[in-house]
Coordinates of C-alpha atoms in Angstrom, one line a residue:
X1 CA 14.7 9.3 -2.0
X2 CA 16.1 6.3 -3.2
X3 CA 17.6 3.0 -1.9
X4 CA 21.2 2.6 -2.5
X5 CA 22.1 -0.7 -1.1
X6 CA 20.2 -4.0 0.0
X7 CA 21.0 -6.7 1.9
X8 CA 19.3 -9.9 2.3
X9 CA 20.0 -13.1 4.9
X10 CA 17.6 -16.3 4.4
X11 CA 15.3 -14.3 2.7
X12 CA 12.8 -16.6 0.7
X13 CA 15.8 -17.8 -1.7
X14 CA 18.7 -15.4 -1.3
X15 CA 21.0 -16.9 1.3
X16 CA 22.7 -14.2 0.8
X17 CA 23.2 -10.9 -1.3
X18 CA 24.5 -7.6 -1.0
X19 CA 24.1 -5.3 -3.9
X20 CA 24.2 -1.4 -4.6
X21 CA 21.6 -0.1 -7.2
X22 CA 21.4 2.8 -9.1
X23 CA 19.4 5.9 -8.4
X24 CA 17.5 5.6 -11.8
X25 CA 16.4 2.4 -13.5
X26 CA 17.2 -0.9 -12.7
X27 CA 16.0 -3.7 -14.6
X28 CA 15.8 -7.5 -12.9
X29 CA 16.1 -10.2 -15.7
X30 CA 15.4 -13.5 -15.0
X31 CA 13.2 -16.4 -16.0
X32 CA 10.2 -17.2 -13.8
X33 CA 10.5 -18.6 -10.3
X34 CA 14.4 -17.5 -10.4
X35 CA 13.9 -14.9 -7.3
X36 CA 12.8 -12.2 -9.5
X37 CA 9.4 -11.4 -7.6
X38 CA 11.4 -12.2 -4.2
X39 CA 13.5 -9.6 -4.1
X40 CA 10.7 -6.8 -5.1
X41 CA 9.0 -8.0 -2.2
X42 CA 12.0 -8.0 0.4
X43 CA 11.9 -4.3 -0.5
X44 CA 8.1 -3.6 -0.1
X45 CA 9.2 -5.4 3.2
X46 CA 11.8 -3.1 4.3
X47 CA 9.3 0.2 3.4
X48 CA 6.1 -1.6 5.2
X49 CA 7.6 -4.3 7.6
X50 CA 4.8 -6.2 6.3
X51 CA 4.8 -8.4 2.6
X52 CA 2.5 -7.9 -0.5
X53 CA 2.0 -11.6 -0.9
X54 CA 1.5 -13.6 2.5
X55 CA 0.6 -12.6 6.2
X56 CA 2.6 -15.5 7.6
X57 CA 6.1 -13.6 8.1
X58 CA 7.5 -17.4 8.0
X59 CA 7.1 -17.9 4.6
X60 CA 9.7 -14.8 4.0
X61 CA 12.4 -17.2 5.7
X62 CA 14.3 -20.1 4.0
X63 CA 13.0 -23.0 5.3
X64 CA 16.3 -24.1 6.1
X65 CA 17.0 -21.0 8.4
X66 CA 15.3 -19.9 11.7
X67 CA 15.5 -16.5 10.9
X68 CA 16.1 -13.7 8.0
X69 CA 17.2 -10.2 8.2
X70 CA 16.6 -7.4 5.5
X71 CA 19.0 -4.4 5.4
X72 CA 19.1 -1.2 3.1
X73 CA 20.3 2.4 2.8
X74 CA 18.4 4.8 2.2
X75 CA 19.6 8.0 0.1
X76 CA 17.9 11.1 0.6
X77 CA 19.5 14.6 -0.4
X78 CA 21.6 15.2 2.4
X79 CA 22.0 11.7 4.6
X80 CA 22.2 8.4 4.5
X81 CA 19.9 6.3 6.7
X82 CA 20.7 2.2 7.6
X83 CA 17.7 0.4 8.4
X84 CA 16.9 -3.2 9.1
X85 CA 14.4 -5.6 10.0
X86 CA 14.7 -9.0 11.2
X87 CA 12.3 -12.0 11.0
X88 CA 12.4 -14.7 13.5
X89 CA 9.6 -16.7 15.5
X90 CA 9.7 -14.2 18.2
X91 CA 8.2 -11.3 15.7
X92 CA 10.2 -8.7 14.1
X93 CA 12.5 -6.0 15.2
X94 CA 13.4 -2.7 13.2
X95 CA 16.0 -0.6 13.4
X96 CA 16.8 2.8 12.2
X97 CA 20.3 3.9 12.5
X98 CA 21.6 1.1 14.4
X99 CA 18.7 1.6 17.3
X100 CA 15.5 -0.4 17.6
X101 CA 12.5 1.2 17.4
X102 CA 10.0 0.6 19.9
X103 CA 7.0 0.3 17.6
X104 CA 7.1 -0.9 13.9
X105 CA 4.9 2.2 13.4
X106 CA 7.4 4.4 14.4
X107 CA 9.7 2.9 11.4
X108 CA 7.1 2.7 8.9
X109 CA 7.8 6.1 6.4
X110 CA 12.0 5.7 6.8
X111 CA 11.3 4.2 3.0
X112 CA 8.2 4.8 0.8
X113 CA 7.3 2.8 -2.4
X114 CA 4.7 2.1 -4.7
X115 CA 4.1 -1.3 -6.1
X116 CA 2.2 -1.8 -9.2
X117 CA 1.8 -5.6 -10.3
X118 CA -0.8 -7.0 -12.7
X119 CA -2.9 -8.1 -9.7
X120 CA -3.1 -4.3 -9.1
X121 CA -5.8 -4.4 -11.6
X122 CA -8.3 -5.7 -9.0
X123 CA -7.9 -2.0 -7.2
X124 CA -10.7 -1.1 -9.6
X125 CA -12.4 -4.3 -10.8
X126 CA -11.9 -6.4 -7.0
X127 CA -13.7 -6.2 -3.8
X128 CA -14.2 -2.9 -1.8
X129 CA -12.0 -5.0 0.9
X130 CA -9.1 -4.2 -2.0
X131 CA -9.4 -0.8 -1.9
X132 CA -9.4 -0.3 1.4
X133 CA -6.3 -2.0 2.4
X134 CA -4.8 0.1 -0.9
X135 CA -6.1 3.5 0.7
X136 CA -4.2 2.3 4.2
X137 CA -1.0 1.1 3.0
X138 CA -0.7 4.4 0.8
X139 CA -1.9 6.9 3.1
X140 CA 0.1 4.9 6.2
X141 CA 3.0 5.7 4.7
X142 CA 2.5 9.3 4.2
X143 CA 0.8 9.9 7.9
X144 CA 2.2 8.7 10.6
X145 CA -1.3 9.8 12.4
X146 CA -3.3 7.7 9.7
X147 CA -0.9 4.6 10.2
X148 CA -1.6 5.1 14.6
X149 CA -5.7 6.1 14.0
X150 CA -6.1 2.8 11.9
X151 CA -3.4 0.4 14.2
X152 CA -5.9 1.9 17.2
X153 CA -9.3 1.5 15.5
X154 CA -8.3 -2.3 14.3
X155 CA -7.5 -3.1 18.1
X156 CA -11.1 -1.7 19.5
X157 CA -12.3 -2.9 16.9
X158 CA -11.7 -6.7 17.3
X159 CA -12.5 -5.8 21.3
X160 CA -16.1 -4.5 20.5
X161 CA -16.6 -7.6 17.6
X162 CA -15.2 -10.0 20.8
X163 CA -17.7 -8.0 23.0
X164 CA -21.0 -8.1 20.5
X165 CA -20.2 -12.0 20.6
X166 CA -19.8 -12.5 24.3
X167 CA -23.0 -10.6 24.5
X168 CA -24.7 -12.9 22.2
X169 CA -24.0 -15.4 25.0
X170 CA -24.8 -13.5 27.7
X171 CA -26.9 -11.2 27.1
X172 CA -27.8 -9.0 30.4
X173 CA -23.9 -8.6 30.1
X174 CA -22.5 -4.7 31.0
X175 CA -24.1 -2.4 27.7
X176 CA -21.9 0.3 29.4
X177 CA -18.8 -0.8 27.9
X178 CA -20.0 -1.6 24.6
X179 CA -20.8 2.3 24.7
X180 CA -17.6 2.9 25.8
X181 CA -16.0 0.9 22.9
X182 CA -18.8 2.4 20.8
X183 CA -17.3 5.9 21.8
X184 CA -13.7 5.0 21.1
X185 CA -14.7 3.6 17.4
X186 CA -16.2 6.4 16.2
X187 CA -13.4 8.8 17.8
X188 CA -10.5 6.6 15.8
X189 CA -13.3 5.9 13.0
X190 CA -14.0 10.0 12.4
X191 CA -10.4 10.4 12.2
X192 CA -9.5 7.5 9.3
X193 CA -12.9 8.4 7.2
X194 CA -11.7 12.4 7.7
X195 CA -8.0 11.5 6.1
X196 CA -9.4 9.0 3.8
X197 CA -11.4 11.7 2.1
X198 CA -8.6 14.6 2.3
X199 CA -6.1 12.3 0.6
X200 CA -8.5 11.3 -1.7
X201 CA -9.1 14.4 -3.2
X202 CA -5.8 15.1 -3.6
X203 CA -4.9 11.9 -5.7
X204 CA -8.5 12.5 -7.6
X205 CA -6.5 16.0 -8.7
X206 CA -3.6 14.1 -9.7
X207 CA -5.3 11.3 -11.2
X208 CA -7.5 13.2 -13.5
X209 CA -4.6 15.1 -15.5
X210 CA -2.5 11.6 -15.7
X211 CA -5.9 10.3 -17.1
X212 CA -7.0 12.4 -19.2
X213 CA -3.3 12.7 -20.6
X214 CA -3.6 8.6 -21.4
X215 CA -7.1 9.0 -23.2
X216 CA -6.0 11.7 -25.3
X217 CA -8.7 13.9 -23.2
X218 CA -11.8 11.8 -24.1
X219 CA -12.2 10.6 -20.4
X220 CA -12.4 12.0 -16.9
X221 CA -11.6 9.9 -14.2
X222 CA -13.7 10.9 -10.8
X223 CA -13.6 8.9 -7.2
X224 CA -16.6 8.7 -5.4
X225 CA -16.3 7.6 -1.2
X226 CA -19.1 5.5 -0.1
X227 CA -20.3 5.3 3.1
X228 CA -23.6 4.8 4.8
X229 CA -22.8 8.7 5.7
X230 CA -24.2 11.9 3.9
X231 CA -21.9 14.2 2.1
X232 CA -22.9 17.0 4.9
X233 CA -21.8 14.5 7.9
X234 CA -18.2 14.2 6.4
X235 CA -17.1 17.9 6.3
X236 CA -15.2 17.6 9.8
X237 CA -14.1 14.6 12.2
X238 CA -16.8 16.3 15.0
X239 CA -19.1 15.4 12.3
X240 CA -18.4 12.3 11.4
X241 CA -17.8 11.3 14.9
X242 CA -21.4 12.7 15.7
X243 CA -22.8 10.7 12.7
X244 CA -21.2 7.8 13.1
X245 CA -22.0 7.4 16.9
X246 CA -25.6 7.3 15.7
X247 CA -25.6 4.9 13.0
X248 CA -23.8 2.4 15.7
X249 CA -26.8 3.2 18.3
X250 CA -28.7 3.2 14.8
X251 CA -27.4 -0.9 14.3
X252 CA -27.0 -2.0 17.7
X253 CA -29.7 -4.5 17.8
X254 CA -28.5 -6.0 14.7
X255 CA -25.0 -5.4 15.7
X256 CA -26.1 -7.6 18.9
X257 CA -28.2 -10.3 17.0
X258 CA -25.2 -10.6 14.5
X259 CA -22.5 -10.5 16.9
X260 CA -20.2 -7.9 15.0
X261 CA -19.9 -4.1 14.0
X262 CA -22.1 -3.2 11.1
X263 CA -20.9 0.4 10.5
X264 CA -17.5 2.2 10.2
X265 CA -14.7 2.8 8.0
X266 CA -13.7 -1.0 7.6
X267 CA -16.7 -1.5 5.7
X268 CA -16.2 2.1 3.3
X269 CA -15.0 1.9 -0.2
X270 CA -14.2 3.6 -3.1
X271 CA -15.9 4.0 -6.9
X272 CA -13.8 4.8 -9.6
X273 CA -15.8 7.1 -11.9
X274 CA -15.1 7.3 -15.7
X275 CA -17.5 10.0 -17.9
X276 CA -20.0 9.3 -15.2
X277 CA -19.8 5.2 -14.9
X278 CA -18.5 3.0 -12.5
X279 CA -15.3 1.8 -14.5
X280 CA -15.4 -1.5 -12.3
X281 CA -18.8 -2.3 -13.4
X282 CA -19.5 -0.6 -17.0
X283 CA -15.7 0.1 -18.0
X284 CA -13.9 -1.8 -20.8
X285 CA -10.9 -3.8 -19.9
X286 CA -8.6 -1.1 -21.4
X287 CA -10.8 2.1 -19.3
X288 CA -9.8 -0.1 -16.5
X289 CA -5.9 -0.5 -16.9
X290 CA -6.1 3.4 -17.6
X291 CA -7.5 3.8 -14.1
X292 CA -5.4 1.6 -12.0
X293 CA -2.5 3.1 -14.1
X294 CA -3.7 6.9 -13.3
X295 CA -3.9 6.4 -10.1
X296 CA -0.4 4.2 -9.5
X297 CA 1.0 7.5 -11.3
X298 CA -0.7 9.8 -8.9
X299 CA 0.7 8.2 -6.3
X300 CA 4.1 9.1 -7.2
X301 CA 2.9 13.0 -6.9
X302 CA 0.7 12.7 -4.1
X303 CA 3.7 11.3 -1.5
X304 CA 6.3 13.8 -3.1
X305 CA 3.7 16.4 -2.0
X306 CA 3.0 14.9 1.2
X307 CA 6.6 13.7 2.5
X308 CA 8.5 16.0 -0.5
X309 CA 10.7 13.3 -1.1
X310 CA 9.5 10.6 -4.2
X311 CA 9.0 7.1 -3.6
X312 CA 10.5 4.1 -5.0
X313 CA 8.2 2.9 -7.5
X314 CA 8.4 -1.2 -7.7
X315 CA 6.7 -2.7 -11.5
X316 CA 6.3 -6.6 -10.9
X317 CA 6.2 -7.8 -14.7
X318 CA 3.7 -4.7 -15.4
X319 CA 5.1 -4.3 -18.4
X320 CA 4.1 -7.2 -20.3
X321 CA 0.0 -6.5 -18.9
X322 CA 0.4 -3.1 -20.5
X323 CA -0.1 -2.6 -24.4
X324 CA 2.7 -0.2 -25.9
X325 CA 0.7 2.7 -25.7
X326 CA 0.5 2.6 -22.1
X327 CA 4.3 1.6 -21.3
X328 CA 5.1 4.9 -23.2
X329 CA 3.6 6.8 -20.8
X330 CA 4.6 4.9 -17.8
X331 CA 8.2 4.9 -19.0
X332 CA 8.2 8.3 -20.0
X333 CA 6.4 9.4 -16.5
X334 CA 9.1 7.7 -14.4
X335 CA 12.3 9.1 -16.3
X336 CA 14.7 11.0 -14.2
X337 CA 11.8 10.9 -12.0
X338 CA 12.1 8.1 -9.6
X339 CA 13.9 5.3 -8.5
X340 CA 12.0 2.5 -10.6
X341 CA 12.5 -1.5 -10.1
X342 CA 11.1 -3.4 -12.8
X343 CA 11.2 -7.3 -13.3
X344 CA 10.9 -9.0 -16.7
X345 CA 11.9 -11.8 -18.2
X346 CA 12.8 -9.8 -21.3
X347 CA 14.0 -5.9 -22.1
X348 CA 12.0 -5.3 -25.6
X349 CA 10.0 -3.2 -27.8
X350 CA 9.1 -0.1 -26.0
X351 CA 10.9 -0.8 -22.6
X352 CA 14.0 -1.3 -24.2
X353 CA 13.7 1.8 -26.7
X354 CA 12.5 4.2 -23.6
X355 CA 14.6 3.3 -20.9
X356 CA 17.9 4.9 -20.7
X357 CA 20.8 3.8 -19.4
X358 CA 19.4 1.8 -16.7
X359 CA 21.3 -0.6 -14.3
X360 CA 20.3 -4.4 -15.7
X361 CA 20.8 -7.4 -13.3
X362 CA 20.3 -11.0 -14.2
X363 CA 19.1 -13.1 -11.2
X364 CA 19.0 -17.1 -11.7
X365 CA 17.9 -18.9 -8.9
X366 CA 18.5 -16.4 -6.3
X367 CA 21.6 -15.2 -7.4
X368 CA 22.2 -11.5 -8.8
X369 CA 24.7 -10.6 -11.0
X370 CA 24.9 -6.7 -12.8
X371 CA 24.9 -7.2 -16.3
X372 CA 28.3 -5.7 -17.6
X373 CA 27.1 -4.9 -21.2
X374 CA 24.7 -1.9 -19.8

């Protein structure tokens, strides 16, 4: 899989642009706050329908336009696919093939990609909130059943938190439906902590031999789910949903006293375990740029294996937070592997003796232009 062309309309600082990349490398020169970052994001946009760097979709549209429209084609073996989403103060609309889709969950998966930006680095050393919303973008892409489990369990979730409150007020007010939204959270709850914990063995697998590959074999990377639930409760979604039902009958006083939900898989995380210690805690700066490279590099694996097509694989001036040792083995992992996008404000050192023959444009102030001398 790979994106072949993109098209942009009032899209943060591209008026306009149409431009046709190369299956392998492409490199985006330019000096900071020319667009660089931008146009990285309006394709993280077009995979997700949602950005990496804001929740306000009105910040993706010029401020001198109403609305912006992102377009793309997507190469796979055998077809071609258009897609497009538009932004406008109504919402969005996506479209695959020319026909709107009813639900931007439904288009979510046309495109998968992996971002890896120096802020990437809080995936092991940031808040568990982090990791969790790194676990759902991944996995959403490569489940469509994750993507509607979690979209369902966010919506009953904010019902019951609305509920706990309105009971706070009122508080001979109907239990019976708090057990009925009780019932519903767990259901989608089982069913997110079940995948979480399938997929996460599966990148653990690929993580290890990436990691042990970067530290010469002197460490072994690990991932540990935590969870107010015991190892035995999580070996099916009847058991989880069964555990997880009592540990919100379990809270409900405090639940009710606090006005919100206490227990469930918005509240999980993940440790990231190297020789035995918690690299986020006891790990060296280095141990942790190992780990949050490992695992950006299992990635890549994990959604070939689960979709059997490779992602597109977006580095936000990565290169520059990684010593040479490390770019080696990024570039070296990515070649003839995978579309790659990679912004810098310079092509040097290791980059430029690894990367071969990859397609260089220069961007200044939103305006793309393929370097002719590549």
């Amino acid at each position: 899989m790979y994106l072949k062309t993109l098209e942009l309309h009032n899209f943060r600082n591209y008026a306009d642009l149409s431009v046709e990349f190369g299956s392998g490398i492409n490199v985006l020169l330019g000096e900071n706050a020319q667009g660089k970052t931008n146009l990285l994001e309006s394709i993280y946009f077009l995979a997700l329908t949602r950005s990496h760097r804001t929740s306000n979709d009105r910040d993706l549209i010029d401020w001198k336009a109403k609305e912006a429209r992102v377009l793309g084609t997507i190469q796979k073996e055998h077809t071609q696919t258009p897609v497009e989403i538009d932004i406008s103060s109504k919402g969005k609309n996506a479209k695959v093939n020319h026909i709107e889709q009813g639900r931007l969950s439904q288009y979510v998966g046309q495109l998968n990609v992996i971002l890896f930006a120096p802020e990437d680095l809080s995936i092991v050393k940031g808040s568990p909130a982090v990791r969790r919303r790194f676990i759902d973008m991944e996995f959403g892409q490569m489940s469509s059943k994750y993507l509607y489990n979690s979209a369902q369990y966010r919506s009953v979730l904010k019902q019951r938190n609305q509920y706990l409150k309105q009971l706070q007020i009122d508080p001979k007010g109907d239990q019976v439906y708090l057990d009925v939204l009780s019932d519903q959270l767990a259901a989608y709850g089982a069913e997110i902590i079940f995948q979480r914990i399938q997929f996460l063995k599966k990148l653990e697998e690929w993580s290890q031999a990436v990691h042990e590959e970067i530290s010469q074999g002197l460490e072994k990377l690990t991932f540990q789910y935590v969870s107010p639930l015991k190892k035995d409760e999580t070996t099916s979604t009847e058991t989880i949903y069964a555990a997880l039902q009592e540990l919100l009958k379990k809270h409900r006083q405090r639940e009710l006293q606090q006005g919100k939900t206490l227990v469930g898989p918005h509240l999980d995380d993940v440790k990231f375990i190297v020789n035995g210690k918690n690299v986020s805690t006891f790990g060296s700066q280095g141990q942790q740029r190992t780990t949050a490279l490992s695992v950006k590099l299992a990635e890549i694996d994990l959604m070939k294996e689960e979709t059997g097509e490779y992602p597109v694989l977006l580095l936000d001036d990565v290169l520059s937070e990684l010593d040479d040792s490390r770019q080696t083995h990024l570039l070296t992992a990515i070649q003839n592997k995978v579309q790659t996008f990679i912004t810098t404000t310079s092509l040097s050192g290791v980059a430029q003796q690894l990367i071969n023959e990859p397609h260089v444009f220069n961007i200044d102030h939103g305006v793309l232009t393929q370097n002719e001398e590549e």
